[in-house]
PDB file of C-alpha atoms in Angstrom:
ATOM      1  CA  UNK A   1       0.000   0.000   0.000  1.00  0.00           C
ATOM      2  CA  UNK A   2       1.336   3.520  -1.076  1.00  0.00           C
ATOM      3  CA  UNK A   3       2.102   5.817   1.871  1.00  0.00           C
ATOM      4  CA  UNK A   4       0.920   9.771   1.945  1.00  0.00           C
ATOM      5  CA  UNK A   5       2.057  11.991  -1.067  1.00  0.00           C
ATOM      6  CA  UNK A   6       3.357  15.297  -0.947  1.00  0.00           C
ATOM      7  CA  UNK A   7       4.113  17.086  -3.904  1.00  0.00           C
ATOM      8  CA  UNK A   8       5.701  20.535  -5.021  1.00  0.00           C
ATOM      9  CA  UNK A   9       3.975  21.493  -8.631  1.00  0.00           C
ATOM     10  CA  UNK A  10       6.755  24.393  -9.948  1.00  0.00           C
ATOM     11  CA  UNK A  11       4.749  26.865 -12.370  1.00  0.00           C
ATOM     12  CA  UNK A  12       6.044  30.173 -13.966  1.00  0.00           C
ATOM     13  CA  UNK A  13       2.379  32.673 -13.905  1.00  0.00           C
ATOM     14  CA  UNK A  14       2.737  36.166 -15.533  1.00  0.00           C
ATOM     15  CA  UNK A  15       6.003  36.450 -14.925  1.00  0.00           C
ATOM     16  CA  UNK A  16       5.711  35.351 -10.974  1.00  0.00           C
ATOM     17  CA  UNK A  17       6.873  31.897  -9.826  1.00  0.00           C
ATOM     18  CA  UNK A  18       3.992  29.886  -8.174  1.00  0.00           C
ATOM     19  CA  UNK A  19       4.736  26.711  -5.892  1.00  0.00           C
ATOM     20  CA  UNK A  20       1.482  24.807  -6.028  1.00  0.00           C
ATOM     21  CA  UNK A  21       1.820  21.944  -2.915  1.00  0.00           C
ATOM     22  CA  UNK A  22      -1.003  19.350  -2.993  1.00  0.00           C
ATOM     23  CA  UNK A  23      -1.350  16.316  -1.113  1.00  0.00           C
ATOM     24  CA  UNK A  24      -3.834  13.583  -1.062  1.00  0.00           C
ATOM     25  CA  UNK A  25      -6.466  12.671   1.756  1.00  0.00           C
ATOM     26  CA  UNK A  26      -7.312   9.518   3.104  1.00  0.00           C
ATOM     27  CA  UNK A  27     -10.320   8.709   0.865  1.00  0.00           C
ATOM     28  CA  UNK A  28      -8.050   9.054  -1.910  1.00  0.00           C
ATOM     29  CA  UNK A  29      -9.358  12.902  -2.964  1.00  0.00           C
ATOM     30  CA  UNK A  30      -6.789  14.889  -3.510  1.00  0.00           C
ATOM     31  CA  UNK A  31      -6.484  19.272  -2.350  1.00  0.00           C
ATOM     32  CA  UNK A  32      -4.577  21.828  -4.244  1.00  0.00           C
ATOM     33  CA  UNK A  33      -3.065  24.810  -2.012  1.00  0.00           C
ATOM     34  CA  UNK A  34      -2.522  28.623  -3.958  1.00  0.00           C
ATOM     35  CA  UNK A  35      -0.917  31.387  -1.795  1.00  0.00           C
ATOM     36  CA  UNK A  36      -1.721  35.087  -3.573  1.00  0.00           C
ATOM     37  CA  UNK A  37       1.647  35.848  -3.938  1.00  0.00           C
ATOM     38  CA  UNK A  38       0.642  39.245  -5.517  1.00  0.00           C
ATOM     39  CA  UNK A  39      -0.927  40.224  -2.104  1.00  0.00           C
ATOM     40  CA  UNK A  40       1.891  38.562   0.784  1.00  0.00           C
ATOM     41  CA  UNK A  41       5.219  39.453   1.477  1.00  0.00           C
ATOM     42  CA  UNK A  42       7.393  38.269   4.083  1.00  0.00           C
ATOM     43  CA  UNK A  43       5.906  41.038   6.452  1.00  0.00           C
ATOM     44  CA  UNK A  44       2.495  40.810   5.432  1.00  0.00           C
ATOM     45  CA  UNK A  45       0.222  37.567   5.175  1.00  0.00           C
ATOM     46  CA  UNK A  46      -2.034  36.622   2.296  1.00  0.00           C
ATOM     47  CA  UNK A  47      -5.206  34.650   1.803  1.00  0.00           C
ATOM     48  CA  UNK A  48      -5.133  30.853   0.847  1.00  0.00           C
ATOM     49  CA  UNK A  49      -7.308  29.049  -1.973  1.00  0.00           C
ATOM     50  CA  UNK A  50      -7.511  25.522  -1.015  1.00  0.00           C
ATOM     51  CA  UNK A  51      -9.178  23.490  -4.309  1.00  0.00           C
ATOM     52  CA  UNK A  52     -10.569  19.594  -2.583  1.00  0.00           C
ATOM     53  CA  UNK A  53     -10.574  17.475  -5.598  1.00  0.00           C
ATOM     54  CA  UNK A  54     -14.360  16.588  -5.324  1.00  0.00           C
ATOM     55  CA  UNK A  55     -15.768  19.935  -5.733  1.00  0.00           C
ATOM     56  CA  UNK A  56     -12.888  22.427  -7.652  1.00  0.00           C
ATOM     57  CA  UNK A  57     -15.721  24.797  -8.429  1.00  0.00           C
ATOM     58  CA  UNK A  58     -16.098  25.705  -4.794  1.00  0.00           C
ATOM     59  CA  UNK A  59     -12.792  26.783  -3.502  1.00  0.00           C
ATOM     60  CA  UNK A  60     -12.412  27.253   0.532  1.00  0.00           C
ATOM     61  CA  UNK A  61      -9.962  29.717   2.044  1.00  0.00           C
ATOM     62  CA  UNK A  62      -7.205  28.552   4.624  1.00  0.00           C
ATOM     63  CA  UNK A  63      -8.657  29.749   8.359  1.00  0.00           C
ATOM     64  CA  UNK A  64      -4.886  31.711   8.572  1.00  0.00           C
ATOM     65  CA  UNK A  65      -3.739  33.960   5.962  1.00  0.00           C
ATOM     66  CA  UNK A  66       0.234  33.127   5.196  1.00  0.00           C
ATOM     67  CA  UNK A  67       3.395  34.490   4.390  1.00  0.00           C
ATOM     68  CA  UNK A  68       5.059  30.949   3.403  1.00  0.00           C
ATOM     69  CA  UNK A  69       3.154  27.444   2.711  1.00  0.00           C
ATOM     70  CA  UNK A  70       6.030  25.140   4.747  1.00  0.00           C
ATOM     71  CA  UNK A  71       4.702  21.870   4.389  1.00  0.00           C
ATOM     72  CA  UNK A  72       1.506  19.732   3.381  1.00  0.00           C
ATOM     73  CA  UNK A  73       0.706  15.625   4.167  1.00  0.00           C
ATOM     74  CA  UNK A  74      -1.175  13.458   6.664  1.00  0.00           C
ATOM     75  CA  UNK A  75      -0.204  13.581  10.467  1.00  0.00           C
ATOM     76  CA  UNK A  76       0.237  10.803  12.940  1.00  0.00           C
ATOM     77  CA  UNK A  77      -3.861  10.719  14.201  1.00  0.00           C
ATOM     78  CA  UNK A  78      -4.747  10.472  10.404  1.00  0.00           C
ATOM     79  CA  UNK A  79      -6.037  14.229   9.175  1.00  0.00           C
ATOM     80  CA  UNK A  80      -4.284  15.758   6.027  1.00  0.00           C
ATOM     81  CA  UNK A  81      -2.935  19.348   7.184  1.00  0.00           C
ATOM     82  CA  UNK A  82      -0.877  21.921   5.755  1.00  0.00           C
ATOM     83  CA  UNK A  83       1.422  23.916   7.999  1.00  0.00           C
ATOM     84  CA  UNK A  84       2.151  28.016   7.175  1.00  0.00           C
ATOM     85  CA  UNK A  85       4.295  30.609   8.364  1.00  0.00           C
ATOM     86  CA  UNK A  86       1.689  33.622   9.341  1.00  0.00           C
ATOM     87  CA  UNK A  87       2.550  36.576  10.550  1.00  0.00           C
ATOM     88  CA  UNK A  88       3.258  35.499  14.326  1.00  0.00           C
ATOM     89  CA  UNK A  89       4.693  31.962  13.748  1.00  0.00           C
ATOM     90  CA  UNK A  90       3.888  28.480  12.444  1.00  0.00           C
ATOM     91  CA  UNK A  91       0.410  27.689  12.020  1.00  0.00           C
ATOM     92  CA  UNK A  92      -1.108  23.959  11.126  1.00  0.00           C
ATOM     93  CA  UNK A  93      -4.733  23.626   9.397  1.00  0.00           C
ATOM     94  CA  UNK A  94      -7.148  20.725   8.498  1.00  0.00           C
ATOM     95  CA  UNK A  95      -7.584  19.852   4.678  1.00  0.00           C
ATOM     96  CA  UNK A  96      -9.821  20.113   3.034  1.00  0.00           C
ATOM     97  CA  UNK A  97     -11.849  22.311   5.336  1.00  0.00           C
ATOM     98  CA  UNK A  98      -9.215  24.776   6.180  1.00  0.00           C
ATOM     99  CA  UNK A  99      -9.673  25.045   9.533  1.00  0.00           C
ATOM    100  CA  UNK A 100      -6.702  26.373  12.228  1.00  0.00           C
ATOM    101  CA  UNK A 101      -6.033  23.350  14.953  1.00  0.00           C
ATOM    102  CA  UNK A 102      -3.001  24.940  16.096  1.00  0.00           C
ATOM    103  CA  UNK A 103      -0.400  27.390  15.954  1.00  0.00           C
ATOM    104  CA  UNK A 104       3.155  28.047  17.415  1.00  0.00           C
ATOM    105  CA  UNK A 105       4.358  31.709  17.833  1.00  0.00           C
ATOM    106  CA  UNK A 106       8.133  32.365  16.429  1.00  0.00           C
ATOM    107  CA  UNK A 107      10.018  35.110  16.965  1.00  0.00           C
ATOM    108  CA  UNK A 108      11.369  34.692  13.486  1.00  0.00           C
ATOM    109  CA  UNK A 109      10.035  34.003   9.725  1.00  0.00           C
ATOM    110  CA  UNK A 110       9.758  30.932   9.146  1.00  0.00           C
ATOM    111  CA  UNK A 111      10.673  30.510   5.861  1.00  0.00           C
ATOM    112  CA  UNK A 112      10.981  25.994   5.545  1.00  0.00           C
ATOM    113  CA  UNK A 113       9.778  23.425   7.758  1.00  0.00           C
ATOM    114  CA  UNK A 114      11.160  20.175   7.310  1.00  0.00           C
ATOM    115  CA  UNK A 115      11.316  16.404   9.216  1.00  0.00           C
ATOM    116  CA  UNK A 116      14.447  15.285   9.181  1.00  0.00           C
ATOM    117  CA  UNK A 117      14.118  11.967   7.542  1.00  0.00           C
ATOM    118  CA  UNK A 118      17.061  10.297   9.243  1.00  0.00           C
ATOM    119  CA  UNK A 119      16.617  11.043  12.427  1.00  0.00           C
ATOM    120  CA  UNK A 120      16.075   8.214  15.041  1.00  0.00           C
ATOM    121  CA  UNK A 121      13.538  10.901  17.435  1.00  0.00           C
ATOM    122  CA  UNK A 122      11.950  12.870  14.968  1.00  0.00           C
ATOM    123  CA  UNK A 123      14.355  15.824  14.573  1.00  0.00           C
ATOM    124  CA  UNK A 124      12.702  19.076  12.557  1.00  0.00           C
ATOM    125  CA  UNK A 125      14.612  21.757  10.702  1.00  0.00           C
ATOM    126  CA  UNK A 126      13.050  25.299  10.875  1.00  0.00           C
ATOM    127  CA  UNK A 127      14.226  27.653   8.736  1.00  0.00           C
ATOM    128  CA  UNK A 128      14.166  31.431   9.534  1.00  0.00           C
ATOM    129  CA  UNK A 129      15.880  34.712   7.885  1.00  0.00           C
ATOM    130  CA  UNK A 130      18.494  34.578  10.786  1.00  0.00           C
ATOM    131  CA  UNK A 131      19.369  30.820  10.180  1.00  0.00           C
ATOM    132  CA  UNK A 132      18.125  27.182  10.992  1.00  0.00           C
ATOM    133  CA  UNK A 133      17.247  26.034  13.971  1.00  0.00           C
ATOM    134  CA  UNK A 134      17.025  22.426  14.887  1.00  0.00           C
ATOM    135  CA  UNK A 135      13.956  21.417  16.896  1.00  0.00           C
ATOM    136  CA  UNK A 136      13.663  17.625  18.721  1.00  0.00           C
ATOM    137  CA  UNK A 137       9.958  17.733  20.374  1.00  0.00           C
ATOM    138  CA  UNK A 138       9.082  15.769  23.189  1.00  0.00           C
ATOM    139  CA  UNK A 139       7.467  12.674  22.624  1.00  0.00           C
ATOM    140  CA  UNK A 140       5.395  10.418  24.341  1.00  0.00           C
ATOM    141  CA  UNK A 141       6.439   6.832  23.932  1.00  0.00           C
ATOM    142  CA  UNK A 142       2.827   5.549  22.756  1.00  0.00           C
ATOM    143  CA  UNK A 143       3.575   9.020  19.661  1.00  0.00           C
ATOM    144  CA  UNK A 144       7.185   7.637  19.400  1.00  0.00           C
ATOM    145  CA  UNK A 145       6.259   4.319  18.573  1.00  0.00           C
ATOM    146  CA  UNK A 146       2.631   5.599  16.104  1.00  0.00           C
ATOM    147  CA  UNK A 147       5.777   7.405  14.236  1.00  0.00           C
ATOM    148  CA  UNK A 148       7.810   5.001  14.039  1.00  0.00           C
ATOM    149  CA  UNK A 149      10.545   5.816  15.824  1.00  0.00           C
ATOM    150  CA  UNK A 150      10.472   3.235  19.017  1.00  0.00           C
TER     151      UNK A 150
END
């Protein structure tokens, strides 16, 4: 059985490069992500179209605006998410629906998110304007071992 896909579509639009992420949902559907990169900046956050495979005629809006889209793919309970760098920090939202479930604030941009795939405890990369910082949460064991990881 095929495991989550996360994808990175690369598109030149009047002139503007657009990074497109989708990923699929656990019924099989699939959600396409569009950041209005005429509107954001790093300063200043920008709405979200999120397009749910089933019904592209009826787009939804993230509940966050962003500055960045870091990262989108299923998490350990089961929900596809996407996680964005707002204005104050990371945020994490539900997909298709759009709706915020959590947020972290960051004294920094973040400009990439990423799970180091090596990593024997789930190490994550953040990366700001100022640098990377390297992030190890704190697991329970029961999360440990639902990762993977023990």
């Amino acid at each position: 059985m095929a495991g989550p896909r996360s994808n990175i579509g690369h598109q030149t639009i009047s002139e503007i490069d657009v990074f497109l992420p989708w990923t699929e949902l656990a019924d099989g559907g699939a959600v396409l992500l569009l950041l209005d990169l005429v509107a954001c900046d790093d300063a200043h956050a920008a709405p979200v179209t999120v397009w749910h495979s089933a019904a592209p005629e009826t787009p939804r809006r993230l509940g966050v605006p962003a500055c960045r889209l870091l990262w989108t793919g299923r998490v350990p309970a089961g929900d596809t998410s996407v996680a964005v760098s707002d204005e104050q920090g990371v945020a994490r939202c539900r997909l298709p629906s759009g709706e915020k479930v959590r947020s972290a604030p960051l004294p920094a941009l973040v400009t990439s998110l990423v799970a180091l795939p090596t990593s024997p405890v789930l190490d994550i990369a953040v990366g700001t304007r100022q640098g990377v910082v390297f992030l190890r949460p704190r697991l329970s064991r029961a999360w440990r071992k639902r990762l993977g990881y023990g």
